[in-house]
Coordinates of C-alpha atoms and ligand atoms in Angstrom, one line a residue:
X791 CA 96.6 41.3 111.8
X792 CA 96.4 42.5 108.2
X793 CA 93.8 45.2 108.3
X794 CA 93.7 45.8 104.6
X795 CA 92.7 42.2 104.1
X796 CA 90.1 42.3 106.8
X797 CA 88.6 45.5 105.3
X798 CA 88.5 44.0 101.9
X799 CA 86.5 41.0 103.0
X800 CA 84.2 43.4 105.0
X801 CA 83.7 45.6 101.9
X802 CA 83.4 42.9 99.3
X803 CA 79.6 42.2 99.6
X804 CA 78.8 46.0 99.4
X805 CA 81.0 46.7 96.5
X806 CA 80.2 43.5 94.6
X807 CA 83.8 43.2 93.7
X808 CA 86.3 40.4 94.5
X809 CA 88.4 41.0 97.6
X810 CA 91.6 41.1 95.7
X811 CA 90.4 44.0 93.7
X812 CA 89.2 46.0 96.7
X813 CA 92.5 45.3 98.4
X814 CA 94.3 47.4 95.8
X815 CA 91.9 50.4 96.3
X816 CA 92.4 50.7 100.1
X817 CA 94.5 53.6 101.0
X818 CA 96.3 54.8 104.2
X819 CA 95.4 58.4 104.7
X820 CA 98.5 60.4 105.6
X821 CA 96.8 62.0 108.6
X822 CA 95.2 59.4 111.0
X823 CA 92.7 62.1 112.0
X824 CA 91.1 61.3 108.6
X825 CA 90.9 57.6 109.4
X826 CA 93.4 54.8 109.5
X827 CA 92.3 53.4 106.2
X828 CA 90.2 54.9 103.4
X829 CA 88.2 53.3 100.6
X830 CA 87.5 55.6 97.6
X831 CA 84.2 54.8 96.0
X832 CA 84.8 56.2 92.5
X833 CA 85.4 52.8 91.0
X834 CA 82.0 51.6 92.2
X835 CA 80.0 54.4 90.6
X836 CA 79.6 52.5 87.3
X837 CA 78.6 49.1 88.6
X838 CA 76.3 50.4 91.3
X839 CA 75.0 53.3 89.1
X840 CA 75.2 55.8 92.0
X841 CA 77.3 58.8 92.7
X842 CA 80.5 58.0 94.8
X843 CA 79.4 60.2 97.9
X844 CA 76.1 58.3 97.9
X845 CA 77.8 55.0 97.8
X846 CA 80.2 56.1 100.6
X847 CA 77.3 57.1 102.8
X848 CA 75.5 53.8 102.2
X849 CA 78.5 51.7 103.0
X850 CA 79.2 53.6 106.2
X851 CA 75.6 53.4 107.3
X852 CA 75.3 49.7 106.6
X853 CA 78.6 48.8 108.3
X854 CA 77.8 50.8 111.4
X855 CA 74.3 49.2 111.5
X856 CA 75.7 45.8 112.4
X857 CA 78.0 45.1 115.4
X858 CA 81.5 46.1 114.3
X859 CA 84.3 43.5 114.6
X860 CA 86.5 44.0 117.6
X861 CA 89.3 45.7 115.8
X862 CA 87.2 48.3 114.1
X863 CA 86.3 51.5 116.0
X864 CA 84.1 53.4 113.6
X865 CA 83.3 54.0 109.9
X866 CA 82.6 57.4 108.5
X867 CA 81.7 58.7 105.1
X868 CA 83.6 61.8 104.0
X869 CA 82.7 62.8 100.5
X870 CA 83.5 60.0 98.1
X871 CA 85.5 58.1 100.7
X872 CA 84.6 55.7 103.4
X873 CA 87.0 56.2 106.2
X874 CA 87.8 53.5 108.7
X875 CA 89.1 54.0 112.2
X876 CA 90.7 51.1 114.0
X877 CA 89.7 50.5 117.6
X878 CA 92.9 52.0 119.1
X879 CA 92.8 50.0 122.3
X880 CA 92.4 46.7 120.4
X881 CA 95.1 47.8 118.0
X882 CA 97.5 48.7 120.8
X883 CA 96.8 45.4 122.5
X884 CA 97.3 43.3 119.5
X885 CA 100.6 45.0 118.6
X886 CA 102.1 45.4 122.0
X887 CA 101.2 42.0 123.2
X888 CA 102.8 40.5 120.1
X889 CA 106.0 42.4 121.0
X890 CA 105.8 41.4 124.6
X891 CA 105.6 37.8 123.6
X892 CA 108.1 37.8 120.9
X893 CA 110.7 40.0 122.6
X894 CA 113.9 40.2 120.5
X895 CA 112.3 38.0 117.9
X896 CA 109.5 40.4 117.0
X897 CA 109.2 40.4 113.2
X898 CA 111.2 37.2 112.9
X899 CA 109.4 34.4 111.1
X900 CA 109.9 30.9 109.7
X901 CA 108.9 31.7 106.2
X902 CA 112.3 30.6 105.1
X903 CA 112.3 27.3 107.0
X904 CA 114.0 24.6 105.0
X905 CA 115.2 27.0 102.3
X906 CA 118.9 27.6 101.6
X907 CA 120.1 31.0 100.7
X908 CA 123.7 32.0 99.8
X909 CA 124.7 35.6 100.2
X910 CA 128.0 36.5 98.6
X911 CA 129.3 39.9 99.7
X912 CA 132.4 42.0 100.5
X913 CA 134.8 40.2 98.2
X914 CA 137.7 42.6 98.3
X915 CA 140.9 42.0 96.3
X916 CA 144.1 40.6 97.7
X917 CA 146.9 43.2 97.8
X918 CA 144.5 46.0 97.1
X919 CA 142.8 48.4 99.4
X920 CA 139.4 47.7 100.8
X921 CA 137.7 50.7 99.3
X922 CA 134.5 52.6 100.2
X923 CA 132.7 50.5 97.5
X924 CA 133.7 47.3 99.4
X925 CA 132.4 48.9 102.6
X926 CA 129.0 49.6 100.9
X927 CA 129.0 46.0 99.6
X928 CA 129.9 44.5 103.0
X929 CA 127.2 46.4 104.9
X930 CA 124.5 45.8 102.3
X931 CA 125.4 42.1 102.2
X932 CA 125.6 41.9 105.9
X933 CA 122.1 43.4 106.3
X934 CA 120.6 41.0 103.8
X935 CA 122.4 38.1 105.5
X936 CA 120.9 39.2 108.8
X937 CA 117.4 39.8 107.3
X938 CA 117.2 36.4 105.6
X939 CA 118.4 34.6 108.7
X940 CA 115.7 36.5 110.7
X941 CA 113.1 35.2 108.3
X942 CA 114.2 31.7 109.0
X943 CA 116.2 31.0 105.9
X944 CA 119.3 28.9 106.3
X945 CA 121.9 31.3 105.1
X946 CA 125.6 30.8 104.2
X947 CA 127.6 34.0 103.8
X948 CA 130.5 33.9 101.4
X949 CA 133.4 36.2 100.9
X950 CA 134.6 35.7 97.3
X951 CA 138.1 37.1 97.6
X952 CA 139.9 38.4 94.5
X953 CA 142.9 36.2 95.0
X954 CA 143.6 35.1 91.5
X955 CA 145.2 36.7 88.4
X956 CA 148.3 37.7 86.7
X957 CA 148.9 40.5 89.1
X958 CA 150.3 37.9 91.6
X959 CA 153.1 37.1 89.1
X960 CA 154.0 40.8 89.1
X961 CA 153.8 41.0 92.8
X962 CA 156.2 38.1 93.3
X963 CA 158.6 39.5 90.8
X964 CA 158.5 42.9 92.5
X965 CA 158.8 41.4 96.0
X966 CA 161.9 39.4 95.0
X967 CA 163.6 42.5 93.5
X968 CA 162.7 45.3 95.9
X969 CA 160.5 43.9 98.7
X970 CA 161.3 43.9 102.4
X971 CA 159.5 41.3 104.4
X972 CA 159.7 43.3 107.5
X973 CA 158.4 46.5 105.8
X974 CA 155.4 44.6 104.3
X975 CA 154.6 42.9 107.5
X976 CA 154.4 46.4 109.0
X977 CA 152.7 48.3 106.3
X978 CA 150.6 45.5 104.9
X979 CA 148.6 46.4 101.8
X980 CA 150.3 49.8 101.5
X981 CA 153.6 47.9 101.3
X982 CA 152.3 45.5 98.7
X983 CA 150.8 48.3 96.6
X984 CA 154.1 50.2 96.7
X985 CA 156.1 47.4 95.1
X986 CA 153.3 46.7 92.7
X987 CA 153.3 50.3 91.5
X988 CA 157.1 50.1 91.2
X989 CA 156.8 47.0 89.1
X990 CA 154.7 48.9 86.5
X991 CA 157.1 51.8 86.5
X992 CA 160.2 49.6 86.1
X993 CA 158.5 47.4 83.5
X994 CA 158.0 50.4 81.3
X995 CA 161.8 50.7 81.0
X996 CA 162.5 47.0 81.2
X997 CA 159.8 44.9 79.5
X998 CA 161.5 41.6 80.3
X999 CA 160.1 42.0 83.8
X1000 CA 156.8 41.0 82.3
X1001 CA 158.2 37.8 81.2
X1002 CA 159.5 37.1 84.7
X1003 CA 156.0 37.8 86.1
X1004 CA 154.4 35.5 83.5
X1005 CA 156.8 32.8 84.5
X1006 CA 155.8 33.1 88.1
X1007 CA 152.1 32.8 87.1
X1008 CA 152.9 29.5 85.3
X1009 CA 154.8 28.3 88.4
X1010 CA 151.8 29.2 90.6
X1011 CA 149.5 27.3 88.3
X1012 CA 151.9 24.3 88.4
X1013 CA 151.7 24.3 92.2
X1014 CA 155.3 25.5 92.7
X1015 CA 155.8 25.7 96.5
X1016 CA 157.9 28.9 96.5
X1017 CA 155.4 30.7 94.4
X1018 CA 152.4 29.5 96.4
X1019 CA 154.1 30.3 99.7
X1020 CA 154.5 33.9 98.7
X1021 CA 151.0 34.1 97.3
X1022 CA 149.6 32.7 100.6
X1023 CA 151.6 35.3 102.5
X1024 CA 150.1 38.1 100.3
X1025 CA 146.7 36.7 101.2
X1026 CA 147.5 36.5 104.9
X1027 CA 148.8 40.1 105.0
X1028 CA 145.7 41.3 103.2
X1029 CA 143.3 39.3 105.3
X1030 CA 144.9 40.7 108.4
X1031 CA 143.9 44.2 107.4
X1032 CA 140.5 43.1 106.1
X1033 CA 139.8 41.2 109.4
X1034 CA 140.5 44.3 111.4
X1035 CA 137.7 46.0 109.5
X1036 CA 135.4 43.0 109.7
X1037 CA 135.9 42.9 113.5
X1038 CA 134.9 46.6 113.8
X1039 CA 131.9 46.1 111.5
X1040 CA 130.8 43.0 113.2
X1041 CA 131.1 40.9 110.0
X1042 CA 131.9 37.2 110.0
X1043 CA 131.7 34.9 107.0
X1044 CA 130.7 31.3 107.0
X1045 CA 132.9 30.7 104.0
X1046 CA 135.9 32.7 102.8
X1047 CA 136.6 31.2 99.5
X1048 CA 138.6 33.1 96.9
X1049 CA 138.4 32.9 93.1
X1050 CA 141.6 30.7 93.1
X1051 CA 139.6 28.0 94.8
X1052 CA 137.9 27.2 91.5
X1053 CA 141.1 26.9 89.5
X1054 CA 141.1 23.1 89.2
X1055 CA 137.4 23.1 88.4
X1056 CA 137.9 25.3 85.3
X1057 CA 138.8 22.6 82.7
X1058 CA 135.7 20.6 83.3
X1059 CA 133.5 23.8 83.2
X1060 CA 135.0 24.9 79.8
X1061 CA 134.5 21.3 78.6
X1062 CA 130.8 21.4 79.5
X1063 CA 130.3 24.7 77.8
X1064 CA 132.0 23.2 74.7
X1065 CA 129.9 20.0 74.8
X1066 CA 126.7 22.1 74.9
X1067 CA 127.9 23.6 71.6
X1068 CA 128.1 27.0 73.1
X1069 CA 131.8 27.7 72.7
X1070 CA 133.0 29.6 69.6
X1071 CA 136.4 30.8 68.6
X1072 CA 136.9 34.5 68.1
X1073 CA 140.4 36.0 67.4
X1074 CA 141.9 33.0 69.1
X1075 CA 139.8 33.3 72.2
X1076 CA 136.9 31.1 73.2
X1077 CA 133.6 32.9 73.7
X1078 CA 129.9 32.3 74.1
X1079 CA 127.9 34.4 71.6
X1080 CA 125.1 36.2 73.3
X1081 CA 123.9 38.4 70.4
X1082 CA 120.5 36.8 70.5
X1083 CA 120.1 38.1 74.0
X1084 CA 121.3 41.6 73.2
X1085 CA 124.6 41.3 75.0
X1086 CA 128.2 41.3 73.9
X1087 CA 129.9 37.8 73.9
X1088 CA 130.9 36.2 77.2
X1089 CA 134.7 35.6 77.2
X1090 CA 135.5 32.1 78.5
X1091 CA 139.1 31.4 77.5
X1092 CA 141.9 33.9 76.6
X1093 CA 143.9 33.2 73.5
X1094 CA 146.7 31.9 75.7
X1095 CA 144.3 29.5 77.3
X1096 CA 144.0 31.5 80.6
X1097 CA 140.6 31.6 82.1
X1098 CA 138.7 34.8 82.6
X1099 CA 136.6 36.4 85.3
X1100 CA 133.2 35.1 83.9
X1101 CA 134.6 31.6 83.7
X1102 CA 135.5 31.7 87.3
X1103 CA 132.0 32.9 88.2
X1104 CA 130.5 30.1 86.2
X1105 CA 132.7 27.6 87.9
X1106 CA 131.9 29.0 91.3
X1107 CA 128.2 29.0 90.7
X1108 CA 128.2 25.4 89.7
X1109 CA 130.3 24.4 92.6
X1110 CA 128.0 26.3 95.0
X1111 CA 125.0 24.6 93.6
X1112 CA 126.6 21.2 93.9
X1113 CA 127.7 22.0 97.5
X1114 CA 124.6 23.7 98.8
X1115 CA 121.7 23.0 96.5
X1116 CA 120.6 26.6 97.1
X1117 CA 117.1 27.8 96.7
X1118 CA 118.5 31.3 96.2
X1119 CA 122.0 32.6 95.5
X1120 CA 122.5 36.3 96.1
X1121 CA 125.5 38.2 94.9
X1122 CA 126.2 41.8 96.0
X1123 CA 128.4 43.9 93.7
X1124 CA 128.6 47.4 92.3
X1125 CA 126.4 48.4 89.4
X1126 CA 129.5 48.4 87.2
X1127 CA 129.2 44.6 87.1
X1128 CA 125.7 44.4 85.8
X1129 CA 126.7 43.3 82.3
X1130 CA 129.2 40.8 83.6
X1131 CA 126.6 39.1 85.8
X1132 CA 123.9 39.2 83.1
X1133 CA 126.3 37.5 80.7
X1134 CA 127.6 34.7 82.9
X1135 CA 124.2 34.0 84.4
X1136 CA 122.9 33.7 80.8
X1137 CA 125.7 31.2 80.0
X1138 CA 124.7 29.1 83.1
X1139 CA 121.2 29.1 81.9
X1140 CA 122.2 28.1 78.3
X1141 CA 124.2 25.3 79.8
X1142 CA 120.9 23.9 81.0
X1143 CA 121.1 24.5 84.7
X1144 CA 117.6 25.2 85.9
X1145 CA 118.8 26.9 89.0
X1146 CA 120.2 29.8 87.0
X1147 CA 116.9 31.5 87.6
X1148 CA 117.6 31.4 91.4
X1149 CA 120.6 33.6 91.1
X1150 CA 120.0 37.2 92.1
X1151 CA 122.4 40.0 91.4
X1152 CA 122.0 42.8 93.9
X1153 CA 123.8 46.0 92.9
X1154 CA 124.6 49.3 94.5
X1155 CA 125.7 52.8 93.5
X1156 CA 128.9 54.6 94.3
X1157 CA 130.0 56.9 97.0
X1158 CA 130.3 60.5 95.9
X1159 CA 132.8 62.5 97.8
X1160 CA 133.0 66.3 97.9
X1161 CA 135.8 66.1 95.3
X1162 CA 133.5 64.4 92.8
X1163 CA 133.5 60.8 91.6
X1164 CA 135.2 58.3 93.7
X1165 CA 138.1 56.9 91.8
X1166 CA 139.6 53.5 92.3
X1167 CA 142.8 54.5 90.5
X1168 CA 145.9 54.7 92.6
X1169 CA 146.5 57.6 94.8
X1170 CA 143.1 59.2 95.5
X1171 CA 141.3 56.2 97.0
X1172 CA 139.9 56.9 100.4
X1173 CA 141.0 54.4 103.0
X1174 CA 138.0 52.9 104.8
X1175 CA 140.0 52.4 108.0
X1176 CA 140.8 56.1 108.0
X1177 CA 137.2 57.0 107.4
X1178 CA 136.1 54.9 110.3
X1179 CA 138.7 56.4 112.5
X1180 CA 137.7 59.9 111.6
X1181 CA 134.0 59.1 112.3
X1182 CA 134.9 57.7 115.6
X1183 CA 137.2 60.6 116.5
X1184 CA 134.5 63.1 115.6
X1185 CA 131.9 61.2 117.7
X1186 CA 134.3 61.1 120.6
X1187 CA 134.5 64.9 120.4
X1188 CA 130.7 65.2 120.3
X1189 CA 130.4 63.0 123.4
X1190 CA 133.1 64.9 125.1
X1191 CA 131.1 68.1 124.6
X1192 CA 127.6 66.8 125.3
X1193 CA 128.0 64.0 127.8
X1194 CA 131.6 64.1 129.3
X1195 CA 130.7 61.9 132.2
X1196 CA 129.5 59.0 130.1
X1197 CA 130.8 55.6 131.1
X1198 CA 132.6 53.6 128.4
X1199 CA 133.1 56.7 126.2
X1200 CA 135.6 54.9 123.9
X1201 CA 133.3 51.9 123.2
X1202 CA 130.3 54.1 122.6
X1203 CA 132.2 56.4 120.3
X1204 CA 133.2 53.4 118.3
X1205 CA 129.6 52.1 118.2
X1206 CA 128.1 55.4 117.2
X1207 CA 130.8 56.5 114.7
X1208 CA 130.9 53.2 112.9
X1209 CA 127.1 52.9 113.1
X1210 CA 126.7 56.4 111.6
X1211 CA 128.7 55.3 108.5
X1212 CA 126.7 52.1 108.1
X1213 CA 123.4 53.8 108.6
X1214 CA 124.2 56.5 106.1
X1215 CA 125.0 53.9 103.4
X1216 CA 121.8 51.9 104.2
X1217 CA 119.5 54.9 104.3
X1218 CA 118.9 55.2 100.6
X1219 CA 118.0 52.7 98.0
X1220 CA 121.0 50.6 97.0
X1221 CA 121.2 51.8 93.5
X1222 CA 121.4 55.5 94.5
X1223 CA 124.8 57.0 94.8
X1224 CA 125.6 58.1 98.4
X1225 CA 126.9 61.5 99.2
X1226 CA 129.6 61.2 101.7
X1227 CA 129.3 63.9 104.4
X1228 CA 130.6 63.0 107.8
X1229 CA 129.2 66.0 109.5
X1230 CA 125.7 65.3 108.4
X1231 CA 125.8 61.5 109.1
X1232 CA 127.1 62.1 112.6
X1233 CA 124.3 64.6 113.5
X1234 CA 122.3 63.4 116.5
X1235 CA 119.3 65.2 115.1
X1236 CA 118.9 64.4 111.4
X1237 CA 117.8 61.2 109.7
X1238 CA 120.9 59.4 110.9
X1239 CA 122.2 56.4 112.8
X1240 CA 123.1 58.5 115.8
X1241 CA 119.6 59.8 116.0
X1242 CA 118.1 56.4 116.0
X1243 CA 120.7 55.2 118.5
X1244 CA 120.0 58.3 120.7
X1245 CA 116.3 57.6 120.7
X1246 CA 117.0 54.0 121.7
X1247 CA 119.3 55.3 124.5
X1248 CA 116.4 57.5 125.6
X1249 CA 114.1 54.5 126.0
X1250 CA 116.8 52.8 128.0
X1251 CA 117.1 55.9 130.3
X1252 CA 113.3 56.0 130.8
X1253 CA 113.1 52.3 131.5
X1254 CA 116.1 52.5 133.7
X1255 CA 114.4 55.1 135.9
X1256 CA 111.2 52.9 136.3
X1257 CA 110.9 50.5 139.2
X1258 CA 110.2 46.9 138.4
X1259 CA 106.8 47.3 140.0
X1260 CA 106.0 50.1 137.5
X1261 CA 105.9 47.6 134.7
X1262 CA 104.5 44.4 136.1
X1263 CA 104.2 41.3 134.1
X1264 CA 100.5 41.6 133.4
X1265 CA 99.1 43.4 130.4
X1266 CA 98.4 47.1 130.9
X1267 CA 95.2 48.9 130.1
X1268 CA 95.7 49.5 126.4
X1269 CA 92.8 52.0 126.2
X1270 CA 95.1 54.4 128.1
X1271 CA 97.4 54.9 125.1
X1272 CA 94.9 55.8 122.5
X1273 CA 96.1 59.4 122.0
X1274 CA 97.3 60.3 118.5
X1275 CA 101.0 60.3 119.4
X1276 CA 100.8 56.9 120.9
X1277 CA 98.8 55.7 118.0
X1278 CA 101.5 56.8 115.5
X1279 CA 104.1 54.9 117.4
X1280 CA 101.9 51.8 117.7
X1281 CA 101.2 51.8 114.0
X1282 CA 104.9 51.9 113.1
X1283 CA 105.5 49.1 115.6
X1284 CA 102.7 47.1 114.0
X1285 CA 104.0 47.5 110.5
X1286 CA 107.6 46.6 111.4
X1287 CA 107.3 42.8 110.5
X1288 CA 105.9 43.6 107.1
X1289 CA 108.7 46.1 106.5
X1290 CA 111.3 43.4 107.2
X1291 CA 109.6 41.1 104.8
X1292 CA 109.5 43.8 102.2
X1293 CA 113.2 44.6 102.7
X1294 CA 113.9 40.9 102.0
X1295 CA 111.6 40.7 98.9
X1296 CA 113.2 43.8 97.4
X1297 CA 116.8 43.3 98.8
X1298 CA 116.5 46.8 100.2
X1299 CA 117.7 47.3 103.8
X1300 CA 116.9 51.0 103.5
X1301 CA 113.2 50.1 104.0
X1302 CA 114.2 49.2 107.5
X1303 CA 116.4 52.2 108.1
X1304 CA 113.6 54.6 107.0
X1305 CA 111.1 52.8 109.2
X1306 CA 113.4 53.1 112.2
X1307 CA 113.8 56.9 111.7
X1308 CA 110.0 57.2 111.4
X1309 CA 109.6 55.2 114.6
X1310 CA 112.3 57.3 116.4
X1311 CA 110.5 60.5 115.3
X1312 CA 107.1 59.2 116.4
X1313 CA 108.5 58.1 119.7
X1314 CA 110.1 61.4 120.4
X1315 CA 106.9 63.2 119.6
X1316 CA 105.1 60.9 122.0
X1317 CA 107.8 61.6 124.6
X1318 CA 107.5 65.4 124.2
X1319 CA 103.8 65.2 124.7
X1320 CA 103.4 62.6 127.5
X1321 CA 105.0 62.2 130.8
X1322 CA 105.9 58.5 130.9
X1323 CA 106.8 58.2 134.5
X1324 CA 103.6 59.8 135.6
X1325 CA 101.8 59.4 139.0
X1326 CA 99.0 57.4 137.6
X1327 CA 100.2 53.8 137.9
X1328 CA 98.0 52.5 135.2
X1329 CA 98.9 55.2 132.7
X1330 CA 102.6 54.8 133.6
X1331 CA 102.4 51.0 133.1
X1332 CA 100.8 51.5 129.6
X1333 CA 103.3 54.1 128.5
X1334 CA 106.2 52.1 129.8
X1335 CA 105.0 49.1 127.9
X1336 CA 104.9 51.2 124.8
X1337 CA 108.4 52.5 125.5
X1338 CA 109.7 49.0 126.0
X1339 CA 108.2 47.9 122.7
X1340 CA 110.0 50.8 120.9
X1341 CA 113.2 49.9 122.6
X1342 CA 112.8 46.3 121.3
X1343 CA 112.2 47.3 117.8
X1344 CA 114.8 50.0 117.5
X1345 CA 117.4 47.7 118.9
X1346 CA 116.3 44.8 116.8
X1347 CA 116.1 46.9 113.6
X1348 CA 119.6 48.4 114.2
X1349 CA 120.9 44.9 114.7
X1350 CA 119.5 43.8 111.4
X1351 CA 121.4 46.7 109.8
X1352 CA 124.5 45.6 111.5
X1353 CA 124.6 48.5 114.0
X1354 CA 124.9 48.4 117.8
X1355 CA 122.5 50.1 120.1
X1356 CA 124.4 51.4 123.2
X1357 CA 122.1 52.1 126.2
X1358 CA 123.7 55.5 126.9
X1359 CA 125.4 58.0 124.7
Ligands
LIG1408 N1 136.6 41.2 93.8 C1 135.7 41.9 93.0 C2 135.9 43.4 93.1 O1 136.4 43.8 94.1 C3 134.2 41.6 93.3 C4 133.8 40.2 93.1 C5 132.3 40.0 93.0 N2 131.9 38.7 93.0 C6 131.8 37.8 92.0 N3 131.3 36.7 92.2 N4 132.2 38.2 90.8 O2 135.5 44.1 92.3

């Protein structure tokens, strides 16, 4: 139930204002002791020609005069405010029955039924490390992917690998001169990077290496088997290491389609841009002028005829529209690419494709490490696999200290360590930079993944101690959980579906993470205050029902964020 709407229609006749306007005035007081909703009467003083406290008294008296709707407990005037108290038992019943019925699907909906959404995320580069930025990208994308599916959209996830470019000519040259197949098989991306770096060093002394590299690029473009075979091997080697991460992160793509896939579609795209009269020459290169839109020109063709990054994005977008007829196409990338995206999306729009408006660029800030700005230059890039391993090792040590007899220690350490890193990245708005502090994100007490997981495990432990007869199938007496601590929990459970929707509308998974922390805190306050497995069977039943609902939402919310919820830790 949407109480703000219900209240607006209740208030509308008194206030002589349209419901929509009243809706925007209704507040949620921070302390439920002051009421669950409040309506400030200041705005009515002019039309009603009375002082706000007088208006508040009149509204409260007139509302209480009539029989209240079932969901409303009482209405009280406090100064210029009318405060509304929900009927806590009715509120508990509505919320907890909805969760009992929906189970794992609580908060899911079919608002997206029949609508196609593409989510492109992760998109690391072949023969380069999967860096912390790619980790952020992957987990933000994965969360959006999950959220949109949960809301009933038909989602296709795409990994747009960086598998195209002149660097592959250099890599082939380097491999043939100094590469060892066996060593690269063993060291994977490190091995590829090593010969790549060597290429640049040697080319300083011997510039003809650049010609060799260029010749290999031409051979690749011409479909030369020897060149393509090596290129495919570089892709395989890199994917092997990316897939290890994806496995640990629980990420799977519907489509892994690199930039190179669009190579043979490029000529037609450039031709269309030309036909639209958009292409102009500039210093031998072909560009689309975007001055009218306050942007630098979008580069389409290099002077040597080679295509550029924007051209490949335009080709990919057209191909995706033709393939999927998407209603929405989401791209997750770092904020550094904002201009690039604005430019090529504008070109697509100028080409006359109406679906250009359905492309959404979702960006995110960087990781900040203690040493300062994260660099993507060689040498000081932190390896994501190492970061995950370190988080897991530290978690293992915490478990060893706190709960040495835990079953499945290794698996739980993995779920908690990896979960901590994911939760940490998804705890702030996307655009904000994330401070990387392992110690803090692994704490079982702060606003962290482990804290939410720990609270979930606590619900498992309570429910595990209950007998099946303690929580029978019938509905409990909801009036037995109307204390303030229970109410706080129920309110957060009630709001959860709208939080998911909001997260989708704003492309902000952190709204869910924050809500889960608030729910975990509220549940722990409830747990401190109340004995759940008490002697009174009725009270026990009601409190267990609440506990079960919290378990459902914590587990479901973590799952949307791409995080596991172990039952003991
Ligand atoms: N591979 C690029 C990188 O690692 C990101 C690709 C983003 N996606 C796109 N369609 N341009 O920076």
